[in-house]
PDB file of C-alpha atoms in Angstrom:
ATOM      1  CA  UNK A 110     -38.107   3.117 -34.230  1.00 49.00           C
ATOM      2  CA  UNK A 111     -39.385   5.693 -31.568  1.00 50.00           C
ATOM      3  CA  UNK A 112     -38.496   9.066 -32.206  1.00 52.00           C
ATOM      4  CA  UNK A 113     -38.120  11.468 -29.303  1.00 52.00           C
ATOM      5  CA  UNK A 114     -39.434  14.885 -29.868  1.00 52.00           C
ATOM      6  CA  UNK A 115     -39.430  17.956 -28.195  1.00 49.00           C
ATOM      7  CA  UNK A 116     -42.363  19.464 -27.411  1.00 52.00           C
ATOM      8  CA  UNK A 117     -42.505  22.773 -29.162  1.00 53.00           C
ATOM      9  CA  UNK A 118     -40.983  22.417 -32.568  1.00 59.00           C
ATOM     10  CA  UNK A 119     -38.881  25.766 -32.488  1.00 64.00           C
ATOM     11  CA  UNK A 120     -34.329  24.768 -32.714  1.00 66.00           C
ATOM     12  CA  UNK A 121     -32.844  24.917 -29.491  1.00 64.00           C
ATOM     13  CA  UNK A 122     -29.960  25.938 -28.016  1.00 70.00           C
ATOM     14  CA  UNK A 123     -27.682  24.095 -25.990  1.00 67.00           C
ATOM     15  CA  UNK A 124     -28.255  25.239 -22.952  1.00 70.00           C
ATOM     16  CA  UNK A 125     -32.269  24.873 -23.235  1.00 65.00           C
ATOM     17  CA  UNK A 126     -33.617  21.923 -21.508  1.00 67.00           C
ATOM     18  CA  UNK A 127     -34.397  18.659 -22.765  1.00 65.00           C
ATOM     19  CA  UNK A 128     -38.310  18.019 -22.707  1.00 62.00           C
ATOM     20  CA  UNK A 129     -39.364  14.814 -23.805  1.00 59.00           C
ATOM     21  CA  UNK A 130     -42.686  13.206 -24.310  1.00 62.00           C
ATOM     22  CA  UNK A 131     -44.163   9.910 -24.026  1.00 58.00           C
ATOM     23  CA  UNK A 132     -44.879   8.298 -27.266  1.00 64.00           C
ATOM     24  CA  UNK A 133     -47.821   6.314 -27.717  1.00 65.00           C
ATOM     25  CA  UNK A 134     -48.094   2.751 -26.541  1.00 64.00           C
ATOM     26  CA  UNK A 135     -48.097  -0.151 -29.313  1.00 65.00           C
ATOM     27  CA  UNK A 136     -50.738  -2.404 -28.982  1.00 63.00           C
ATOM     28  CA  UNK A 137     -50.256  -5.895 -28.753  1.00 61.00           C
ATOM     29  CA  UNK A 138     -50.842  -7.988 -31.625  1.00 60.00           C
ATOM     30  CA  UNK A 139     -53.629 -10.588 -31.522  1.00 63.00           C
ATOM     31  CA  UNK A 140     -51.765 -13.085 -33.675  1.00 59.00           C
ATOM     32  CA  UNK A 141     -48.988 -15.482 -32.640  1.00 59.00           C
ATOM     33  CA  UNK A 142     -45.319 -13.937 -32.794  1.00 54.00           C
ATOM     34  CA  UNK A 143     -43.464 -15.881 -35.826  1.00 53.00           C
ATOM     35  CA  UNK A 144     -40.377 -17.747 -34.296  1.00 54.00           C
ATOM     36  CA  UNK A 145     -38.063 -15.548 -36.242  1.00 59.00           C
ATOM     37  CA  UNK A 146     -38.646 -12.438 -34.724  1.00 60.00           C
ATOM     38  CA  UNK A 147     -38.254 -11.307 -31.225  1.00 60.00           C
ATOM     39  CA  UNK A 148     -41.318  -9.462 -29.448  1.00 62.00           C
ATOM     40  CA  UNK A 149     -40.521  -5.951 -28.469  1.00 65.00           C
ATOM     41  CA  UNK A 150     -41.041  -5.149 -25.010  1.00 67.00           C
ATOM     42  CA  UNK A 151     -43.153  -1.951 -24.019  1.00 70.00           C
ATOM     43  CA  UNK A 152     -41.204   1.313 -23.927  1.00 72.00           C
ATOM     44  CA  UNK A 153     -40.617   2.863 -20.458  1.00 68.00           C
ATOM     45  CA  UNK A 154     -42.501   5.676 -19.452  1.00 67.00           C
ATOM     46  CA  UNK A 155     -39.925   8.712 -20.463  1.00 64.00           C
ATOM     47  CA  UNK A 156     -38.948  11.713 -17.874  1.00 59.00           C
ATOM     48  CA  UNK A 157     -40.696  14.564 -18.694  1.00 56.00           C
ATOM     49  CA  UNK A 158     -38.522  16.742 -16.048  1.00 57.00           C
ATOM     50  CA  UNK A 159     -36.158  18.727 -17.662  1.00 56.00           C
ATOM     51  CA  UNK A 160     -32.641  17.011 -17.738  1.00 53.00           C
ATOM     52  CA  UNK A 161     -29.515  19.374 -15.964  1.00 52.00           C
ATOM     53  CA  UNK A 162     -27.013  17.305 -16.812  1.00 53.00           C
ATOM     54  CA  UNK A 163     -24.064  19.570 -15.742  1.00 52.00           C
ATOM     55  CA  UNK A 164     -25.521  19.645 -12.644  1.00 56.00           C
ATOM     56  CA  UNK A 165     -24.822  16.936  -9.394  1.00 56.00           C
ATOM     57  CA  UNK A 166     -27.477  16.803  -7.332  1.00 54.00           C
ATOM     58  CA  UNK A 167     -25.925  15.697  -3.928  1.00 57.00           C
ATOM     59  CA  UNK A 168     -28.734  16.436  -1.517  1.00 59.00           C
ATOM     60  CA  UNK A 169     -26.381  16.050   1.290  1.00 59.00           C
ATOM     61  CA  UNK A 170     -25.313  12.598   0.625  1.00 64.00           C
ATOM     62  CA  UNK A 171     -21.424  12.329   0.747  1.00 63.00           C
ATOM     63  CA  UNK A 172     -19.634  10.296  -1.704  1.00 67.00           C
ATOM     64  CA  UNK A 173     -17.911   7.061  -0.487  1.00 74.00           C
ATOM     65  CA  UNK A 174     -14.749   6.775  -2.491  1.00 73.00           C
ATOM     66  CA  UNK A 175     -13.771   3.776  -4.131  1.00 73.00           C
ATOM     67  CA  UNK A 176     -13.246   0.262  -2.885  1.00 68.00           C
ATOM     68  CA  UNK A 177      -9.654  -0.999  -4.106  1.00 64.00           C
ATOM     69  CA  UNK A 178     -10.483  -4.764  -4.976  1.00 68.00           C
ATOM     70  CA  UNK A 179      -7.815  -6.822  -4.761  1.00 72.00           C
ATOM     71  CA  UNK A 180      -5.455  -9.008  -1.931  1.00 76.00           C
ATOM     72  CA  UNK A 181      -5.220  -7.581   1.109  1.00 75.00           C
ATOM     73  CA  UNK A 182      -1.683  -5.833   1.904  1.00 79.00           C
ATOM     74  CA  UNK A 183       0.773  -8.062   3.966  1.00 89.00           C
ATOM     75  CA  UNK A 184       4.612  -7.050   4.947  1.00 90.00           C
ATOM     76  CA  UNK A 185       7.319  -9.284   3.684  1.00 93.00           C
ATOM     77  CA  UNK A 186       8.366 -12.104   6.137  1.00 95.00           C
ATOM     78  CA  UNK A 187      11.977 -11.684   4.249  1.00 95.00           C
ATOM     79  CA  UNK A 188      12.813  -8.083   4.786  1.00 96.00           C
ATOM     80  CA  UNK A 189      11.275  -8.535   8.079  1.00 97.00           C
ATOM     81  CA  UNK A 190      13.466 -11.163   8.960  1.00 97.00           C
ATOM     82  CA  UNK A 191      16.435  -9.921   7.264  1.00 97.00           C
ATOM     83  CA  UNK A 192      16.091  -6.236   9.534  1.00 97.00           C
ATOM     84  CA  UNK A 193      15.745  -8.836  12.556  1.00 98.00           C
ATOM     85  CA  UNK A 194      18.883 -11.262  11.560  1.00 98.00           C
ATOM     86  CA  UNK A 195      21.106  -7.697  11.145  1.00 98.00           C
ATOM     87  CA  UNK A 196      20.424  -6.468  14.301  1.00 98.00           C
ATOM     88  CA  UNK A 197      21.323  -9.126  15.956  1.00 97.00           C
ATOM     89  CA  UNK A 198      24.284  -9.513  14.018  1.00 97.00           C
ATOM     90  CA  UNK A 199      25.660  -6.219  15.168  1.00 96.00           C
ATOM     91  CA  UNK A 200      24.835  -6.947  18.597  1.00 94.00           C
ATOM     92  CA  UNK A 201      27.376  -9.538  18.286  1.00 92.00           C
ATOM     93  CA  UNK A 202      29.929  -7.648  16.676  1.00 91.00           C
ATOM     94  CA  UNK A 203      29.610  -4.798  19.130  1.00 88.00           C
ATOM     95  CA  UNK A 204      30.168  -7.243  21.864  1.00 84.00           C
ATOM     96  CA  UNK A 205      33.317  -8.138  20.758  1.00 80.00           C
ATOM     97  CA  UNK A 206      33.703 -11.241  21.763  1.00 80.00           C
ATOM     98  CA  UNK A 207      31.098 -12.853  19.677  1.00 86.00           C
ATOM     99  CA  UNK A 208      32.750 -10.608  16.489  1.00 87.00           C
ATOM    100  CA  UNK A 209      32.573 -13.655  13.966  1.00 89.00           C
ATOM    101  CA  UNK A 210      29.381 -14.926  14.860  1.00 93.00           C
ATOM    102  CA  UNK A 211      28.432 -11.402  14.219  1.00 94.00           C
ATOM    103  CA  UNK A 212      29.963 -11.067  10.772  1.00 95.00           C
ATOM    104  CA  UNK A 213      28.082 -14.151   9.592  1.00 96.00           C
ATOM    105  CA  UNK A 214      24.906 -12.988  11.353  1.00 97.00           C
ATOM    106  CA  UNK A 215      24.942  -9.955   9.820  1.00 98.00           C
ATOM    107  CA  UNK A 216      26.228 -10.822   6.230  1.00 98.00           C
ATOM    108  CA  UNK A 217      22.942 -13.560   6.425  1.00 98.00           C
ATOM    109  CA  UNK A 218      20.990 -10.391   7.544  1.00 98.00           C
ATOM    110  CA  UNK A 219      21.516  -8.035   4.527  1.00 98.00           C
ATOM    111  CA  UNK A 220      21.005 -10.787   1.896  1.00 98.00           C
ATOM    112  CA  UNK A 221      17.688 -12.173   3.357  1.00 97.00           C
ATOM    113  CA  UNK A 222      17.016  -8.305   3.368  1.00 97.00           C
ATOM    114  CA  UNK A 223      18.412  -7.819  -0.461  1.00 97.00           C
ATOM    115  CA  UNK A 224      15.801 -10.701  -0.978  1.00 97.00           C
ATOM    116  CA  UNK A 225      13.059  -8.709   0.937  1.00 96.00           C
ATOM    117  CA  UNK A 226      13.825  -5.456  -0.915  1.00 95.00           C
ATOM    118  CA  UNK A 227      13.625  -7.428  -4.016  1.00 95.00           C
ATOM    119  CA  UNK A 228      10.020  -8.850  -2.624  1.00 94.00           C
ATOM    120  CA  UNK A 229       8.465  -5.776  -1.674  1.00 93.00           C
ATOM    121  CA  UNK A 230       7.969  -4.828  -5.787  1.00 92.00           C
ATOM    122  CA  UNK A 231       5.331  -6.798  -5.822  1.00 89.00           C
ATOM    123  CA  UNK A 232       1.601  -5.043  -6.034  1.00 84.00           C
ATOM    124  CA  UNK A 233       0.731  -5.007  -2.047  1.00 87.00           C
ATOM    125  CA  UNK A 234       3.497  -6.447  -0.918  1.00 90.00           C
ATOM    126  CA  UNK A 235       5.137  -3.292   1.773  1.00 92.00           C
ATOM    127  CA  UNK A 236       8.310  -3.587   4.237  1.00 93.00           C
ATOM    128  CA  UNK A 237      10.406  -1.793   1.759  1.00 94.00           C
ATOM    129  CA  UNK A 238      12.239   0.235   4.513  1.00 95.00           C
ATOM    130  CA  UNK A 239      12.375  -2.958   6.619  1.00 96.00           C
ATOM    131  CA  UNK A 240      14.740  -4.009   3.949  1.00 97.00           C
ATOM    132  CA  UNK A 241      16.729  -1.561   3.311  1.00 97.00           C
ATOM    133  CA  UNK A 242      17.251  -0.262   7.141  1.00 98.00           C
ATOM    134  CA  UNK A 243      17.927  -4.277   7.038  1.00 98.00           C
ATOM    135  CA  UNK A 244      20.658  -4.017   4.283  1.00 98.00           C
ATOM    136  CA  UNK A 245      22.530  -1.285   6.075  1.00 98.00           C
ATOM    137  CA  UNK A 246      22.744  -2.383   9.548  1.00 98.00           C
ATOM    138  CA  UNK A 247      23.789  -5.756   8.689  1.00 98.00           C
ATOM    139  CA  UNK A 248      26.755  -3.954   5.921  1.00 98.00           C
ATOM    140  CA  UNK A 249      27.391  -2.004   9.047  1.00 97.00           C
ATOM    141  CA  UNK A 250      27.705  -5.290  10.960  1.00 96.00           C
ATOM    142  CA  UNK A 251      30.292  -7.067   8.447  1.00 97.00           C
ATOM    143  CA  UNK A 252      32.078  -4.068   8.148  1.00 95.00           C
ATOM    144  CA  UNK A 253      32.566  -2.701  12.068  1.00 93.00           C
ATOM    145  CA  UNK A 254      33.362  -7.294  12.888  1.00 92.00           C
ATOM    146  CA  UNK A 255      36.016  -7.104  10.067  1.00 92.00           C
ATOM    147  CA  UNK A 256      37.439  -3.748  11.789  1.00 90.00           C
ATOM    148  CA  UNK A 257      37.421  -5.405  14.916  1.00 85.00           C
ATOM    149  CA  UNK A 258      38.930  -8.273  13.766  1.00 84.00           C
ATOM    150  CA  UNK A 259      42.063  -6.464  12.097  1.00 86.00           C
ATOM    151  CA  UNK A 260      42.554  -4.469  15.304  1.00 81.00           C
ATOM    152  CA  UNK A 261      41.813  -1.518  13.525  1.00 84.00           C
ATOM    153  CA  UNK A 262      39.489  -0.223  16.894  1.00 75.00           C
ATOM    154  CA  UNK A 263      40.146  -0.178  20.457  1.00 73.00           C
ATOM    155  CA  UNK A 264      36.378  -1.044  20.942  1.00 72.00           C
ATOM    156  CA  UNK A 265      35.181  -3.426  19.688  1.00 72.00           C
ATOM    157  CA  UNK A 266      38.131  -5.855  20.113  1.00 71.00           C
ATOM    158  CA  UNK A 267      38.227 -10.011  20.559  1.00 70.00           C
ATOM    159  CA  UNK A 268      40.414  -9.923  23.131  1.00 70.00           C
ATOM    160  CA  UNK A 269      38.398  -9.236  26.214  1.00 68.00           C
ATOM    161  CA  UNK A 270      35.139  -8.870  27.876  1.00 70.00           C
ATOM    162  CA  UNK A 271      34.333  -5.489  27.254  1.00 66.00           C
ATOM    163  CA  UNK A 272      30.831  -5.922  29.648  1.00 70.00           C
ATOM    164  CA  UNK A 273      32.925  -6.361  33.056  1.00 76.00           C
ATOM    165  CA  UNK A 274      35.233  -3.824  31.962  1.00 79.00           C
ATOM    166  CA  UNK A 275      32.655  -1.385  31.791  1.00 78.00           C
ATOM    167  CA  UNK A 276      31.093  -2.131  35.038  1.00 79.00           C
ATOM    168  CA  UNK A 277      34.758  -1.727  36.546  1.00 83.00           C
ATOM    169  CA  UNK A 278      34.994   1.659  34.695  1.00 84.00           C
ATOM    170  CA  UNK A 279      31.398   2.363  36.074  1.00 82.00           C
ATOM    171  CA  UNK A 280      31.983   1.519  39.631  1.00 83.00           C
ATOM    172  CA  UNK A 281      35.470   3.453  39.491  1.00 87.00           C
ATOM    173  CA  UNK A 282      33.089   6.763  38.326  1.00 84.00           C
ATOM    174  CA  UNK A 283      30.384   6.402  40.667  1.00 84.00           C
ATOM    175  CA  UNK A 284      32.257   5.069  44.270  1.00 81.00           C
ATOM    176  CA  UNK A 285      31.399   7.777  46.270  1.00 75.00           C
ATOM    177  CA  UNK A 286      28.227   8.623  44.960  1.00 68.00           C
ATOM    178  CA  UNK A 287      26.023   5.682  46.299  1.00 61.00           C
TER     179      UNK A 287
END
């Protein structure tokens, strides 16, 4: 095998420079290559620069960092729909009137949310605070409809409709303004 040698023959330290040379070409052999071995391909011209290796050359080209292969990041349709399904089931309950649509709502929200939260694990999978803003509200929901139903509350109650009683209270406040 090639051997690469430095060109004065004196030791070197580690911090001298590497100087190679450029051995000698083989010739080619006139005869027929036996099947059993493989030819050897000409050696590459070596570098005779000396080699910095601790050194970067950057020569004003920046870096690009790193493309991350892999799926492309999506938010989960169940903690999105979960978030959606709570808020809509405390709408109801804060109505008051629609209280026990709003317990279910809301109750339907925080699982399909539990189910989101449990979703969003997965590699680039996101919409974790979807789900748990989702979980909340909609155990907010349940909790303020059951309230309401109990007659814990003045507000929300079942047993009116709290929307004309606030424009009443609204046009009793503002009469003489407008």
């Amino acid at each position: 095998m090639g051997r690469s040698t430095t060109v004065d023959d004196e030791p070197r330290t580690p911090t001298d420079p590497i100087r190679v040379t450029d051995p000698a070409p083989r010739p080619v052999p006139d005869r027929p290559v036996d099947r059993e071995r493989t030819p050897v391909a000409p050696t590459p011209p070596a570098d005779t620069r000396s080699a910095d290796r601790d050194r970067v050359d950057t020569d004003g080209i920046d870096p690009q960092p790193p493309v991350v292969a892999g799926p492309k990041p999506r938010t989960s349709l169940l903690a999105t729909l979960g978030l959606i399904v709570s808020v809509v089931g405390a709408a109801f309950v804060l109505t008051g009137t629609l209280a026990g649509y709003g317990i279910a709502l809301g109750a339907l929200g925080a699982v399909c949310s539990v189910l989101g939260l449990i979703a969003t694990r997965r590699r680039h999978v996101a919409g974790t605070t979807d789900a748990l803003v989702g979980v909340l509200v909609g155990l907010a929901a349940v909790v303020l409809g059951v309230l309401a139903f109990t007659g814990q509350f003045d507000w929300p109650t079942t047993d009116g409709d709290w929307v004309a009683r606030f424009r009443e209270w609204l046009d009793s406040q503002f009469v003489d303004r407008f």
